[in-house]
GROMACS .gro file of C-alpha atoms in nm:
model
  116
    1UNK     CA    1   3.627   0.009  -1.164
    2UNK     CA    2   3.992  -0.085  -1.185
    3UNK     CA    3   4.239  -0.345  -1.055
    4UNK     CA    4   4.134  -0.583  -0.778
    5UNK     CA    5   3.786  -0.431  -0.741
    6UNK     CA    6   3.691  -0.538  -1.093
    7UNK     CA    7   3.822  -0.894  -1.022
    8UNK     CA    8   3.646  -0.904  -0.697
    9UNK     CA    9   3.322  -0.797  -0.862
   10UNK     CA   10   3.319  -1.064  -1.124
   11UNK     CA   11   3.437  -1.340  -0.877
   12UNK     CA   12   3.149  -1.250  -0.642
   13UNK     CA   13   2.904  -1.269  -0.922
   14UNK     CA   14   3.033  -1.611  -1.022
   15UNK     CA   15   3.010  -1.722  -0.648
   16UNK     CA   16   2.647  -1.614  -0.616
   17UNK     CA   17   2.555  -1.793  -0.946
   18UNK     CA   18   2.736  -2.120  -0.836
   19UNK     CA   19   2.571  -2.098  -0.483
   20UNK     CA   20   2.225  -2.047  -0.640
   21UNK     CA   21   2.280  -2.354  -0.864
   22UNK     CA   22   2.396  -2.567  -0.568
   23UNK     CA   23   2.095  -2.451  -0.350
   24UNK     CA   24   1.854  -2.507  -0.650
   25UNK     CA   25   1.985  -2.866  -0.686
   26UNK     CA   26   1.972  -2.943  -0.313
   27UNK     CA   27   1.613  -2.826  -0.283
   28UNK     CA   28   1.512  -3.018  -0.592
   29UNK     CA   29   1.668  -3.334  -0.459
   30UNK     CA   30   1.484  -3.296  -0.133
   31UNK     CA   31   1.153  -3.238  -0.313
   32UNK     CA   32   1.109  -2.893  -0.174
   33UNK     CA   33   0.847  -2.659  -0.298
   34UNK     CA   34   1.092  -2.374  -0.248
   35UNK     CA   35   1.241  -2.240  -0.567
   36UNK     CA   36   1.555  -2.033  -0.619
   37UNK     CA   37   1.682  -1.860  -0.938
   38UNK     CA   38   1.980  -1.655  -1.048
   39UNK     CA   39   1.916  -1.362  -1.288
   40UNK     CA   40   2.205  -1.308  -1.530
   41UNK     CA   41   2.079  -1.022  -1.750
   42UNK     CA   42   2.407  -0.859  -1.875
   43UNK     CA   43   2.355  -0.476  -1.937
   44UNK     CA   44   2.021  -0.336  -1.849
   45UNK     CA   45   1.922   0.019  -1.929
   46UNK     CA   46   1.852   0.193  -1.595
   47UNK     CA   47   1.921   0.527  -1.426
   48UNK     CA   48   2.215   0.351  -1.241
   49UNK     CA   49   2.435   0.350  -1.559
   50UNK     CA   50   2.445   0.734  -1.572
   51UNK     CA   51   2.464   0.776  -1.198
   52UNK     CA   52   2.760   0.536  -1.178
   53UNK     CA   53   2.898   0.676  -1.503
   54UNK     CA   54   2.905   0.330  -1.653
   55UNK     CA   55   2.931   0.272  -2.023
   56UNK     CA   56   2.862  -0.079  -2.156
   57UNK     CA   57   3.029  -0.242  -2.466
   58UNK     CA   58   2.689  -0.354  -2.588
   59UNK     CA   59   2.335  -0.226  -2.584
   60UNK     CA   60   2.141  -0.302  -2.270
   61UNK     CA   61   1.797  -0.455  -2.246
   62UNK     CA   62   1.504  -0.265  -2.100
   63UNK     CA   63   1.436  -0.303  -1.735
   64UNK     CA   64   1.078  -0.392  -1.820
   65UNK     CA   65   1.187  -0.679  -2.044
   66UNK     CA   66   1.440  -0.786  -1.780
   67UNK     CA   67   1.181  -0.802  -1.501
   68UNK     CA   68   0.921  -0.981  -1.707
   69UNK     CA   69   1.177  -1.240  -1.817
   70UNK     CA   70   1.285  -1.291  -1.454
   71UNK     CA   71   0.933  -1.338  -1.318
   72UNK     CA   72   0.837  -1.577  -1.599
   73UNK     CA   73   1.157  -1.773  -1.547
   74UNK     CA   74   1.114  -1.787  -1.175
   75UNK     CA   75   0.751  -1.908  -1.203
   76UNK     CA   76   0.860  -2.197  -1.422
   77UNK     CA   77   1.143  -2.283  -1.192
   78UNK     CA   78   1.442  -2.194  -1.414
   79UNK     CA   79   1.762  -2.210  -1.191
   80UNK     CA   80   1.945  -1.954  -1.415
   81UNK     CA   81   1.753  -1.688  -1.605
   82UNK     CA   82   1.926  -1.514  -1.895
   83UNK     CA   83   1.723  -1.255  -2.072
   84UNK     CA   84   1.826  -1.128  -2.411
   85UNK     CA   85   1.957  -1.288  -2.728
   86UNK     CA   86   2.310  -1.138  -2.697
   87UNK     CA   87   2.372  -1.281  -2.352
   88UNK     CA   88   2.234  -1.626  -2.458
   89UNK     CA   89   2.458  -1.623  -2.774
   90UNK     CA   90   2.760  -1.536  -2.556
   91UNK     CA   91   2.685  -1.810  -2.316
   92UNK     CA   92   2.655  -2.055  -2.616
   93UNK     CA   93   2.983  -1.957  -2.772
   94UNK     CA   94   3.169  -1.941  -2.454
   95UNK     CA   95   3.179  -2.320  -2.443
   96UNK     CA   96   3.402  -2.306  -2.749
   97UNK     CA   97   3.672  -2.098  -2.588
   98UNK     CA   98   3.950  -2.216  -2.358
   99UNK     CA   99   3.944  -2.070  -2.004
  100UNK     CA  100   4.250  -1.857  -2.076
  101UNK     CA  101   4.087  -1.718  -2.409
  102UNK     CA  102   3.777  -1.640  -2.202
  103UNK     CA  103   3.969  -1.457  -1.940
  104UNK     CA  104   4.161  -1.255  -2.202
  105UNK     CA  105   3.832  -1.168  -2.376
  106UNK     CA  106   3.660  -1.067  -2.067
  107UNK     CA  107   3.955  -0.855  -1.956
  108UNK     CA  108   3.977  -0.683  -2.284
  109UNK     CA  109   3.608  -0.599  -2.288
  110UNK     CA  110   3.623  -0.449  -1.937
  111UNK     CA  111   3.950  -0.265  -2.001
  112UNK     CA  112   3.786  -0.092  -2.307
  113UNK     CA  113   3.486  -0.014  -2.104
  114UNK     CA  114   3.687   0.145  -1.823
  115UNK     CA  115   3.905   0.338  -2.061
  116UNK     CA  116   3.608   0.538  -2.206
   0.00000   0.00000   0.00000
């Protein structure tokens, strides 16, 4: 993926995450029994990777672990489900970077991935 397609892909993922969070809060505020969650797993080892000729910068988690974490998180009502230690650490350390530094880092990771 290159150029605007890569930017659009990540912008869309962010939109879906923020929309899920907004719907979650609206449902919670109304006391609804309906629950919504966003799964943000990072790389997952699946057949899709080889079919799409995708190579990730970090090792992916198993699809079984991802699915179990997603189901467990949904049943306890988590709005955002992040399986795997690497992705959780990334999210934690992200708060210490400026927006520009985060953009540069994300671009560099994706550029290296696409250059392979």
